[in-house]
Short mmCIF file of C-alpha atoms in Angstrom, two decimals:
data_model
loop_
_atom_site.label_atom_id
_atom_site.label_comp_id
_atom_site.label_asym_id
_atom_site.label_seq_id
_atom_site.Cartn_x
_atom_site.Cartn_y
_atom_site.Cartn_z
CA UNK V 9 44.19 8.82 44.71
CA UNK V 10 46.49 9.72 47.40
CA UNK V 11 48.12 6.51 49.32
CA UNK V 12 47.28 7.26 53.27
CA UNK V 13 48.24 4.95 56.26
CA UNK V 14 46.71 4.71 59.61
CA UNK V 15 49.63 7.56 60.56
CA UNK V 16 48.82 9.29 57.36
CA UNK V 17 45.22 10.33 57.42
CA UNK V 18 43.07 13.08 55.87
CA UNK V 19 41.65 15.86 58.00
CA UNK V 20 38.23 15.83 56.56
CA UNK V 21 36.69 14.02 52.97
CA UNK V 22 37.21 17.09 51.25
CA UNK V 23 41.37 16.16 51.29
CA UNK V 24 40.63 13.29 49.06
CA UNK V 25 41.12 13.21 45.58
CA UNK V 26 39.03 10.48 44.25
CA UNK V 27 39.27 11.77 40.36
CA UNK V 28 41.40 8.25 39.17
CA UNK V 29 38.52 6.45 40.17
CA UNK V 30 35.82 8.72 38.79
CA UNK V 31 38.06 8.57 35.90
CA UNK V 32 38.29 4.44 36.04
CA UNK V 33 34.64 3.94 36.66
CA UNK V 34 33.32 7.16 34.52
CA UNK V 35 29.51 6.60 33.54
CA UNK V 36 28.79 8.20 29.66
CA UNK V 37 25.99 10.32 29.39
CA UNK V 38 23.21 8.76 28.23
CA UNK V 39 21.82 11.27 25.46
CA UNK V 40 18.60 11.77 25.45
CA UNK V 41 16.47 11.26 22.36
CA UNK V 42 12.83 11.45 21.60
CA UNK V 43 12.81 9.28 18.34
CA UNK V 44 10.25 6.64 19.99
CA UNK V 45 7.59 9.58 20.04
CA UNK V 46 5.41 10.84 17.00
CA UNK V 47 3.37 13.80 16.69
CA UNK V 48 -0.13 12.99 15.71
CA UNK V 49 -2.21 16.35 13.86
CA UNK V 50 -5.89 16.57 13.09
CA UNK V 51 -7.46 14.55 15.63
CA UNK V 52 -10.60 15.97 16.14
CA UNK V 53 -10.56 19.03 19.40
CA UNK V 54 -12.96 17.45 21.96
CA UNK V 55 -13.45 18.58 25.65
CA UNK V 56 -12.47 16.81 28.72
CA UNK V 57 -16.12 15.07 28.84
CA UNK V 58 -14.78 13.72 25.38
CA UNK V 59 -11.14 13.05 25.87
CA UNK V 60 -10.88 9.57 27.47
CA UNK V 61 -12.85 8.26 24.83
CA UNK V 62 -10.65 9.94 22.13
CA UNK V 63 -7.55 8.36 23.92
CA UNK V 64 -8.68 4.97 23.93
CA UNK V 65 -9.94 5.30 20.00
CA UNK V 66 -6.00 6.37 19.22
CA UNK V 67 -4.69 3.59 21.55
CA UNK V 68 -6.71 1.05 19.59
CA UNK V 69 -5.38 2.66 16.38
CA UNK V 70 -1.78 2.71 17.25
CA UNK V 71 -1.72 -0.68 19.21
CA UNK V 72 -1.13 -2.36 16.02
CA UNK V 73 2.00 -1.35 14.99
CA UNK V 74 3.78 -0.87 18.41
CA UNK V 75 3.45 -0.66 22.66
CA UNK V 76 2.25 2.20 23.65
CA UNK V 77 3.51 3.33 26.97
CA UNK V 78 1.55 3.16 29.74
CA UNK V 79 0.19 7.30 29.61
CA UNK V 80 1.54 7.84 26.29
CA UNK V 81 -0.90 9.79 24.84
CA UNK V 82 -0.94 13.03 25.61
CA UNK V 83 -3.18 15.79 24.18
CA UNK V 84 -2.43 19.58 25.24
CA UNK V 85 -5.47 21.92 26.12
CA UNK V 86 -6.29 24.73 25.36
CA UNK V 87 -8.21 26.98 28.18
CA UNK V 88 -8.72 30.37 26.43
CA UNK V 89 -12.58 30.18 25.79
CA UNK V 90 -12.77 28.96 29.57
CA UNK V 91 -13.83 25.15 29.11
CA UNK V 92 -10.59 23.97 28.11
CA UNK V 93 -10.58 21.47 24.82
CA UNK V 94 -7.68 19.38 23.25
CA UNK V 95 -6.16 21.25 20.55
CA UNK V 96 -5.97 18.86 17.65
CA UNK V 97 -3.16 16.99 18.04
CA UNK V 98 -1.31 14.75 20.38
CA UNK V 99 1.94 13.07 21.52
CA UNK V 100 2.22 9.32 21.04
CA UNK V 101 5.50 7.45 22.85
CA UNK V 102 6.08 3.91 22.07
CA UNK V 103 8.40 1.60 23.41
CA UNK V 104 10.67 1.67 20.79
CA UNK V 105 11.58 3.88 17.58
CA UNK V 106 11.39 0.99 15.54
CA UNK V 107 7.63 0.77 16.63
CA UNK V 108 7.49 4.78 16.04
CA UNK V 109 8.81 4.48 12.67
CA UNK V 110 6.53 1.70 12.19
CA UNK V 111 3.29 3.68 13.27
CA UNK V 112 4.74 6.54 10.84
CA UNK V 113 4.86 4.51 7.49
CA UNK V 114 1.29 2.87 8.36
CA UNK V 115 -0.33 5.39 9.88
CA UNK V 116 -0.27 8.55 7.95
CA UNK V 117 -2.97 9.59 6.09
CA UNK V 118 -5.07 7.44 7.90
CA UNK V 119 -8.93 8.10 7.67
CA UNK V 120 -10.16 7.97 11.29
CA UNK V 121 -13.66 9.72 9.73
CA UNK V 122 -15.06 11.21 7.05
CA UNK V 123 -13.98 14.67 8.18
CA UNK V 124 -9.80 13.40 9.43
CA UNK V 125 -7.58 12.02 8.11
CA UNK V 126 -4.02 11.39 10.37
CA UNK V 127 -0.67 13.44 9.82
CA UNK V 128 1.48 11.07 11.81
CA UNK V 129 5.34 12.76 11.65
CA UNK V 130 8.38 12.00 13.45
CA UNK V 131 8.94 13.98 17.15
CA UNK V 132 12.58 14.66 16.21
CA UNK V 133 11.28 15.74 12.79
CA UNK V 134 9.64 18.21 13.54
CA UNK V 135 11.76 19.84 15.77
CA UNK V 136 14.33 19.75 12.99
CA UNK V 137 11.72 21.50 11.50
CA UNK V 138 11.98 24.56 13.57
CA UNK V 139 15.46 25.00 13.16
CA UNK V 140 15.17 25.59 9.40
CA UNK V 141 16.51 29.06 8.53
CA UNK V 142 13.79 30.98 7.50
CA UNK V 143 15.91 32.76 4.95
CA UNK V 144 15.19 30.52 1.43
CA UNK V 145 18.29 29.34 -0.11
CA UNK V 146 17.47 27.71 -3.77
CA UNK V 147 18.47 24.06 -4.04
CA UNK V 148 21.19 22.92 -6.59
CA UNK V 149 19.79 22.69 -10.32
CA UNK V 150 19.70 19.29 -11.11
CA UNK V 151 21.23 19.20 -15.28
CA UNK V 152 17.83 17.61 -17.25
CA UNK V 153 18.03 14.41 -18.56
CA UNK V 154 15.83 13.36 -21.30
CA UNK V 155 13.95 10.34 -20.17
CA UNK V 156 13.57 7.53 -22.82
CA UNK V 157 9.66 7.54 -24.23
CA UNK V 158 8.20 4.17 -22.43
CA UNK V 159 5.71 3.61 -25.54
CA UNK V 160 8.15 4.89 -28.11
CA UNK V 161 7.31 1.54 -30.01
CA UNK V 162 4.26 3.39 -30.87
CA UNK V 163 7.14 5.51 -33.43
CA UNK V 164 7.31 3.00 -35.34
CA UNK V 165 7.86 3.56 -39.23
CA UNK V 166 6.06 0.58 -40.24
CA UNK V 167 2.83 1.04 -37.24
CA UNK V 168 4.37 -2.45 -35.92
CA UNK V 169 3.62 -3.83 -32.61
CA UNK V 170 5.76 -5.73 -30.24
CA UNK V 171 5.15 -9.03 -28.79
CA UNK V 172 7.82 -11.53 -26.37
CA UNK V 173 9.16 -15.04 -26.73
CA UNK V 174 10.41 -16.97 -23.28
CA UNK V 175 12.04 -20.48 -24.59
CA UNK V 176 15.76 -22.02 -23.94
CA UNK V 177 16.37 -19.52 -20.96
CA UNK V 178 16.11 -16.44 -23.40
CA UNK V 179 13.84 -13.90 -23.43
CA UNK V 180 13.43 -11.90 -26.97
CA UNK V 181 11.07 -9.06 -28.26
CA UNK V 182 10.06 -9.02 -32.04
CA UNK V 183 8.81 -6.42 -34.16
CA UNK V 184 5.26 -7.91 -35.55
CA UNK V 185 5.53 -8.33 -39.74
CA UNK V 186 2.97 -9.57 -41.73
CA UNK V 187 4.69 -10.09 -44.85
CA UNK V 188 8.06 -11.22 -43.75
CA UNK V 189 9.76 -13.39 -40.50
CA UNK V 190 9.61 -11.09 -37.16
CA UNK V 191 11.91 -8.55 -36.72
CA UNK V 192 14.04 -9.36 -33.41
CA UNK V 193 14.35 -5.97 -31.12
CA UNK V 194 16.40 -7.08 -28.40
CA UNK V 195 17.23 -11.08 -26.74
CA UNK V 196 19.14 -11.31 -23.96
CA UNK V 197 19.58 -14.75 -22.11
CA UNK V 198 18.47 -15.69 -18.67
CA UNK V 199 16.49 -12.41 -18.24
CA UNK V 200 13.86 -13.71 -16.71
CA UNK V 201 13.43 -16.91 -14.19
CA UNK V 202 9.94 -17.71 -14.88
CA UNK V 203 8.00 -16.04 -17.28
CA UNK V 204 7.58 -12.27 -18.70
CA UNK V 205 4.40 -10.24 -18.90
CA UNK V 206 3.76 -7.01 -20.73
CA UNK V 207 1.73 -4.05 -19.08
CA UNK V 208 -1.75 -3.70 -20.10
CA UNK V 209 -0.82 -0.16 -21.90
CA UNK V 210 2.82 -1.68 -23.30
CA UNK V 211 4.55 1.04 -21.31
CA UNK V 212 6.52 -1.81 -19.11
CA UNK V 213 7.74 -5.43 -19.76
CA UNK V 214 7.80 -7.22 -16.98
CA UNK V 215 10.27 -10.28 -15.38
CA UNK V 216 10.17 -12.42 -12.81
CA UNK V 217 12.66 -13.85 -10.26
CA UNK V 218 13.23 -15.80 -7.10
CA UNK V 219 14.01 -12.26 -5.10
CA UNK V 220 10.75 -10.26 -6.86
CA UNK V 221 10.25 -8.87 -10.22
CA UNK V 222 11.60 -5.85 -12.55
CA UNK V 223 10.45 -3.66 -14.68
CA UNK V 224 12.19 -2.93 -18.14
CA UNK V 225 11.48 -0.45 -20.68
CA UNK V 226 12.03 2.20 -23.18
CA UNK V 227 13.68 1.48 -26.57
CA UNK V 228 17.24 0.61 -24.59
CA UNK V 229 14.96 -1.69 -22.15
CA UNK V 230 16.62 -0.23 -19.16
CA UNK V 231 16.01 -1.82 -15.64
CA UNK V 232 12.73 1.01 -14.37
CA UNK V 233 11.88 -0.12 -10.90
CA UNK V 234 12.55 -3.27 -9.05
CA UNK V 235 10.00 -5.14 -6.56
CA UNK V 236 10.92 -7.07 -3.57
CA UNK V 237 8.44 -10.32 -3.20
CA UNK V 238 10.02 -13.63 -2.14
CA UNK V 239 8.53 -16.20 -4.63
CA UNK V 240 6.18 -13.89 -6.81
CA UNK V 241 3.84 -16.24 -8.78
CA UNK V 242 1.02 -13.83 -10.02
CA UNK V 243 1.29 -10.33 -11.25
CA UNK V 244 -1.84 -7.67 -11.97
CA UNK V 245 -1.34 -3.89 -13.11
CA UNK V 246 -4.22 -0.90 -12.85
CA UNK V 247 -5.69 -0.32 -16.01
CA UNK V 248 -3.35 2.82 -16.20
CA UNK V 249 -0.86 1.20 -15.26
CA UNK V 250 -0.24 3.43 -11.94
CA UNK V 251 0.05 0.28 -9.61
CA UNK V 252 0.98 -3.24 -9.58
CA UNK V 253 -0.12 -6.25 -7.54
CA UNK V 254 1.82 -8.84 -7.05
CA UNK V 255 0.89 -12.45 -5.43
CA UNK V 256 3.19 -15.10 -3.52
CA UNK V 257 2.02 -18.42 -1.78
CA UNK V 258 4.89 -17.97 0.22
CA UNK V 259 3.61 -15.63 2.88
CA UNK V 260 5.55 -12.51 3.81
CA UNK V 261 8.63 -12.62 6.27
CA UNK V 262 10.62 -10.23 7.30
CA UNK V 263 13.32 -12.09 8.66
CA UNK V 264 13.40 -14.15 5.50
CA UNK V 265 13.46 -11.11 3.16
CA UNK V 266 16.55 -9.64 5.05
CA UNK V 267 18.54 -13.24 4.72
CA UNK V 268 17.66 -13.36 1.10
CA UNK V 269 18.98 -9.45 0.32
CA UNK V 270 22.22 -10.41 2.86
CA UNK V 271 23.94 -8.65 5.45
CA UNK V 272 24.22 -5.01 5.20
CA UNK V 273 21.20 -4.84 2.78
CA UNK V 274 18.50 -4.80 5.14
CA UNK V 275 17.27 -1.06 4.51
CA UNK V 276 16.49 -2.59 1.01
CA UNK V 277 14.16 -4.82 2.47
CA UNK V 278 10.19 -2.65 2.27
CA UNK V 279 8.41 -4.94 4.77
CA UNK V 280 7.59 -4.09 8.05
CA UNK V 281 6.58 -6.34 11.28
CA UNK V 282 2.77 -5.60 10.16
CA UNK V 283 3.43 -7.26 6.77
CA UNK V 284 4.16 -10.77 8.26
CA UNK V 285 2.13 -13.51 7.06
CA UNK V 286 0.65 -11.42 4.04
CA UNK V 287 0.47 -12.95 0.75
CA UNK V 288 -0.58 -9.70 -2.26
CA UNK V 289 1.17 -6.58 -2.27
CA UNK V 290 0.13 -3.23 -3.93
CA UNK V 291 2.83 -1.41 -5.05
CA UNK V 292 3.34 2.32 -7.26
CA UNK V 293 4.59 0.84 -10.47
CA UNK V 294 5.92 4.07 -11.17
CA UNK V 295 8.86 4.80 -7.94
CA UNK V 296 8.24 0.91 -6.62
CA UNK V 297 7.39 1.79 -3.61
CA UNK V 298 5.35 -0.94 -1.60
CA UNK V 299 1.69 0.63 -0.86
CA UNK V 300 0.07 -1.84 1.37
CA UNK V 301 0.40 -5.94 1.90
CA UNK V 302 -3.02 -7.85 1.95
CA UNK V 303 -3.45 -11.09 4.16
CA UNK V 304 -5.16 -14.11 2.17
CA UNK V 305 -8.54 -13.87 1.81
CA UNK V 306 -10.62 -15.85 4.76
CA UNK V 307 -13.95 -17.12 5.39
CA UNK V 308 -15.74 -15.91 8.66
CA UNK V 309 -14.69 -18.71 10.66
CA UNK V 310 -10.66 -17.40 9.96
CA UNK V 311 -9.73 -20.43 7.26
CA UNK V 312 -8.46 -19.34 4.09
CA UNK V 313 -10.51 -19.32 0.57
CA UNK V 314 -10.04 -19.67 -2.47
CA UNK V 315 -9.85 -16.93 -4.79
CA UNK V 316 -9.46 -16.06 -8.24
CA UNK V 317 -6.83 -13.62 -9.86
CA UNK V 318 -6.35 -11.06 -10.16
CA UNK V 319 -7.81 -10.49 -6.76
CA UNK V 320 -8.51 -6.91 -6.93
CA UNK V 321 -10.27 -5.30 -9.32
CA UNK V 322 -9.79 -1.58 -10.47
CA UNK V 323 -12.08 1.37 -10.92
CA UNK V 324 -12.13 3.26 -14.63
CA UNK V 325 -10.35 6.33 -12.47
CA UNK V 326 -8.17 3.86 -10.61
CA UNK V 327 -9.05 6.11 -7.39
CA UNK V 328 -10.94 2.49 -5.90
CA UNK V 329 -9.94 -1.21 -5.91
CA UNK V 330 -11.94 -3.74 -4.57
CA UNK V 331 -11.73 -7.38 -3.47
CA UNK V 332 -14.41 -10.39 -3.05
CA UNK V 333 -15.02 -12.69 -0.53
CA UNK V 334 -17.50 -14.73 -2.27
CA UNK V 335 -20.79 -15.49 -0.36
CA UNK V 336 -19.92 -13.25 2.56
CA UNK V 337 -18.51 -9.39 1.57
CA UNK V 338 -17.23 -7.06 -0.67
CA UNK V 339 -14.05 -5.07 0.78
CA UNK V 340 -13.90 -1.61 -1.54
CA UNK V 341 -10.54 0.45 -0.89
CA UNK V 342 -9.36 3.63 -1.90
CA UNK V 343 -6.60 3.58 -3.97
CA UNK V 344 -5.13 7.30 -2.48
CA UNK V 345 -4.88 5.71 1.57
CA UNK V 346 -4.56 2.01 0.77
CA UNK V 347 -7.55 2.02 3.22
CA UNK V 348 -10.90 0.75 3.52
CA UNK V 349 -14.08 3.07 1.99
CA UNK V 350 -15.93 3.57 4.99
CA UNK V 351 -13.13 1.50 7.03
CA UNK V 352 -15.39 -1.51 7.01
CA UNK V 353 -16.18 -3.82 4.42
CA UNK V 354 -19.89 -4.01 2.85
CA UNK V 355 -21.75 -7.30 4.03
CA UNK V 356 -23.05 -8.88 0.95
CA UNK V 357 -25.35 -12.68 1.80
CA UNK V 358 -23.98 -14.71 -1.03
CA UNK V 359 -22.62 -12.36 -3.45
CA UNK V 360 -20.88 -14.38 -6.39
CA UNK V 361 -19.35 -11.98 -8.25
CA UNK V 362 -18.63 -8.22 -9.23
CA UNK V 363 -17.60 -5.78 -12.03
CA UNK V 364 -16.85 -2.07 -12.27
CA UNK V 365 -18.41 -0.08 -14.87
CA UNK V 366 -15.35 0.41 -17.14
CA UNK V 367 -16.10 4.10 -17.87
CA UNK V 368 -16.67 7.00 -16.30
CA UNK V 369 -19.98 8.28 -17.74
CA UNK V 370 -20.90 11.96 -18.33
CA UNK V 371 -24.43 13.37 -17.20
CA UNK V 372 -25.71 15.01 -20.90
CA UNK V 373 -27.74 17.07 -18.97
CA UNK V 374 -25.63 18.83 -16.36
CA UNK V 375 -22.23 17.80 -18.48
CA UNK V 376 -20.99 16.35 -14.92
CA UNK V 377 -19.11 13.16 -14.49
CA UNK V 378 -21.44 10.48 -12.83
CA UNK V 379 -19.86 9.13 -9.73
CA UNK V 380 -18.27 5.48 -10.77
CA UNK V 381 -20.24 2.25 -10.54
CA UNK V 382 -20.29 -1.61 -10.37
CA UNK V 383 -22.49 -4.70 -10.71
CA UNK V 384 -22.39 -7.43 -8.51
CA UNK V 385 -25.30 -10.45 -8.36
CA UNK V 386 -26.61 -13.10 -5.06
CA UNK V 387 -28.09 -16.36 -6.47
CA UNK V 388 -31.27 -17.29 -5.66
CA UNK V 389 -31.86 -18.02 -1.90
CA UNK V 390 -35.16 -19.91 -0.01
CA UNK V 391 -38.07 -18.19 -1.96
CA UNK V 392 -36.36 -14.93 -2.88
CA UNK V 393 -34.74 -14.53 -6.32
CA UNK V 394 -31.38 -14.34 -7.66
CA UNK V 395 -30.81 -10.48 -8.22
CA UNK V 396 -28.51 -8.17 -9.94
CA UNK V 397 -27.71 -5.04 -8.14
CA UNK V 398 -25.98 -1.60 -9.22
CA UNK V 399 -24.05 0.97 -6.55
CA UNK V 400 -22.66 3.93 -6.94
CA UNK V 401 -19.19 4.14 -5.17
CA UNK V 402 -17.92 5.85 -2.81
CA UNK V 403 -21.71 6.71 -1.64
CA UNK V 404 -22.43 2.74 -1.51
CA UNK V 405 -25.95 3.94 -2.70
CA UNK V 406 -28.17 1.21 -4.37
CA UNK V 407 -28.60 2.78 -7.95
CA UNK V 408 -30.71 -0.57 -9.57
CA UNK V 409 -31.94 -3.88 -8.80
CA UNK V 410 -33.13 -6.53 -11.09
CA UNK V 411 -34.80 -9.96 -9.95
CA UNK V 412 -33.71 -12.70 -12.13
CA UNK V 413 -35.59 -16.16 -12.01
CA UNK V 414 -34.78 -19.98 -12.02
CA UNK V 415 -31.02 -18.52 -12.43
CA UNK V 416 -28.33 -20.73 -10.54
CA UNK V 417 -25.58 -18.93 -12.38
CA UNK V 418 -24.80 -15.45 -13.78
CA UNK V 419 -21.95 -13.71 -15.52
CA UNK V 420 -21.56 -9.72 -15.52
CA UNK V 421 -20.13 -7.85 -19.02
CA UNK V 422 -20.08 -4.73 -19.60
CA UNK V 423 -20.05 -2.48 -22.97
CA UNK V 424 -16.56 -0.63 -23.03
CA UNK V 425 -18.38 2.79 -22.42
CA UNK V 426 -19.89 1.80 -19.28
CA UNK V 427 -23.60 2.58 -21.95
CA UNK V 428 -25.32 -1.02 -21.08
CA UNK V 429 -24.41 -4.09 -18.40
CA UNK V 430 -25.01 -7.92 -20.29
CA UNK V 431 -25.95 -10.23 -17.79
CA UNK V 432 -25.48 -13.96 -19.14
CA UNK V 433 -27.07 -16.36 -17.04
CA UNK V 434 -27.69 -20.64 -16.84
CA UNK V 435 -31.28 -21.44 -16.26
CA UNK V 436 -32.66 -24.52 -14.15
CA UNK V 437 -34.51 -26.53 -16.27
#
């Protein structure tokens, strides 16, 4: 800027040139970004008499994993048949991205009914999206690489199984040998922290740390997946071995799990703000990602119960997984959403125990697959009897009863093929 004096003035403002202090006290752009709004497809298409209601069921939905803005929501219309209706899908803005991205990872694919299920994406995603040229260009060919068979023990020459020994800080694996001293496959010293635990199929050996656990195998017993659980005690798998639970008495924290990986490792860490203070987590065995964390079970007045492992128990199909709260409920999920059948749990007066038909059993008349099934029994209660009761799952239908008499305990067995149900029970006498 120009230096004037009292005898040195400017004929109008326009003479000034203030750029050194635009320059001095310059203000950046602020960009603008969008990443704190999703896009929310297949919400049911309503009319106005309709919409309010449909708002507040999202805002009740979304509430949990973020702050919705005050008018956040917005649905657009559409007014071509004359009475205009919401078109299926709506704009959420939250506070934050971090609550966006939050919403994102929890919320799609979630069930609002039995005819939607959420698509919750990204805003800036999508709009990426419509950039994309539409002329196809073929990705790079990957080389293959020949995967190591995870049950190639089954090769064997000799038909020899496998078993583990844990002692002095070394963990080995021996070939099985009837006639002479086991065979040792592979020993390798502090391999483990705690204890080891094969799959139920053999397909993984499992170890267990401070940070989580890891999955080995494969004849080289290469590192497969690795699971991030502060203080793992118990582990579970599916019956196919698709999905692994894990258990902690040390209850989830996120802060915690990003001191424990260390600075610059945070994006390691799979726990969001909506995990805190959970205690089991499902995960895919297979890619180890985490699936969905579980609070500890509680009794209807909010104190915590306790429960036998493993806590969940899997369908033959692995497509369900359920949970018991004894004496109060029985909390069925589906193994596809991580969410609950029916998206409340099925209130069950003193229920004591369940079991899944292990086997899916095949109509001989019509050749179709019955839909899957479990057991579960209530003890006896003022002058009605203890009972035994069959459903069919996911229709919750009630396939059988049976009354049972002077019973004050029960135990439920199956036969392997699902053909018969053994109930063992303890008489008063």
């Amino acid at each position: 800027m120009s230096v004037f004096t009292e005898n040195n003035l400017p004929a109008s403002e326009a003479e000034i040139d203030f750029t050194d202090l635009e320059d001095q006290y310059v203000v950046p752009e602020q960009e603008e970004t969008l990443e704190n709004v999703v896009v929310v497809d297949n919400i049911p298409v309503v009319d106005e008499s309709k919409e309010e209601k449909l708002v507040q069921v999202l805002k009740k939905i979304f509430k949990k994993h973020g702050t919705v803005k005050a008018n956040g929501i917005h649905m657009p219309k559409d007014s071509s048949s004359g009475k205009p209706k919401t078109k299926g899908y709506a704009f959420v803005e939250f506070e934050t991205a971090q609550q966006a991205q939050a919403a994102i990872f929890n919320l799609n694919g979630y069930k609002l009914d039995k005819s939607h299920s959420l698509l919750v994406n990204a805003f800036m995603d999508v709009e990426r999206y419509t950039e994309v040229n539409d002329a196809y260009q073929a990705p790079p060919e990957a080389p293959f690489e020949e995967r190591e068979h995870l049950r190639s023990w089954l090769t064997d020459e000799y038909g020899r199984d496998q078993f583990a020994v844990y002692a002095d800080q070394e963990l080995s694996v021996f070939w099985n040998e009837t006639a002479h001293p086991a065979e040792k496959a592979i020993s390798r010293s502090n391999w483990t922290e705690a204890y080891a635990q094969w799959s139920p199929l053999g397909s993984f050996l499992c170890t267990v740390h401070e940070q989580g656990l890891v999955l080995w195998g494969g004849p080289s017993w290469k590192k497969l997946a690795r699971f991030i659980h502060r203080k793992v005690k118990l582990i579970d798998f599916s019956p196919s071995e698709r999905y692994l639970v894990t258990f902690s008495a040390d209850p989830i924290s996120v802060d915690a799990v990003n001191q424990m990986l260390g600075p610059g490792n945070e994006h390691q860490n799979p726990y969001t703000i909506d995990d805190e203070g959970h205690t089991v987590c499902v995960w895919d065995a297979h890619t180890g990602s985490l699936l969905r964390s579980f609070p500890p079970v509680r009794s209807e007045d909010g104190k915590p119960v306790k429960s036998s492992w493993p806590q969940f128990k899997w369908s033959p199909s692995e497509k369900y997984f359920a949970r018991l709260n004894q004496n109060v409920s029985l909390s069925i999920y589906e193994a596809s959403t991580m969410s609950l059948l029916d998206k409340k749990s099925i209130k069950i007066a003193g229920i004591q125990d369940f079991a899944w038909c292990p086997n899916l059993i095949v109509d001989p008349r019509t050749g179709a697959t019955r839909p899957e099934m479990l057991a579960y029994w209530t003890p006896e209660e003022g002058n009605l009897p203890a009972r035994v009761t069959l459903m069919s799952v996911p229709s919750q239908t009630v396939v059988r009863t049976k009354n049972l008499f002077s019973v004050f305990n029960a135990s439920l067995h199956w036969h392997p093929k699902g053909q018969a149900l053994c109930v063992r029970v303890q008489r008063y006498t």
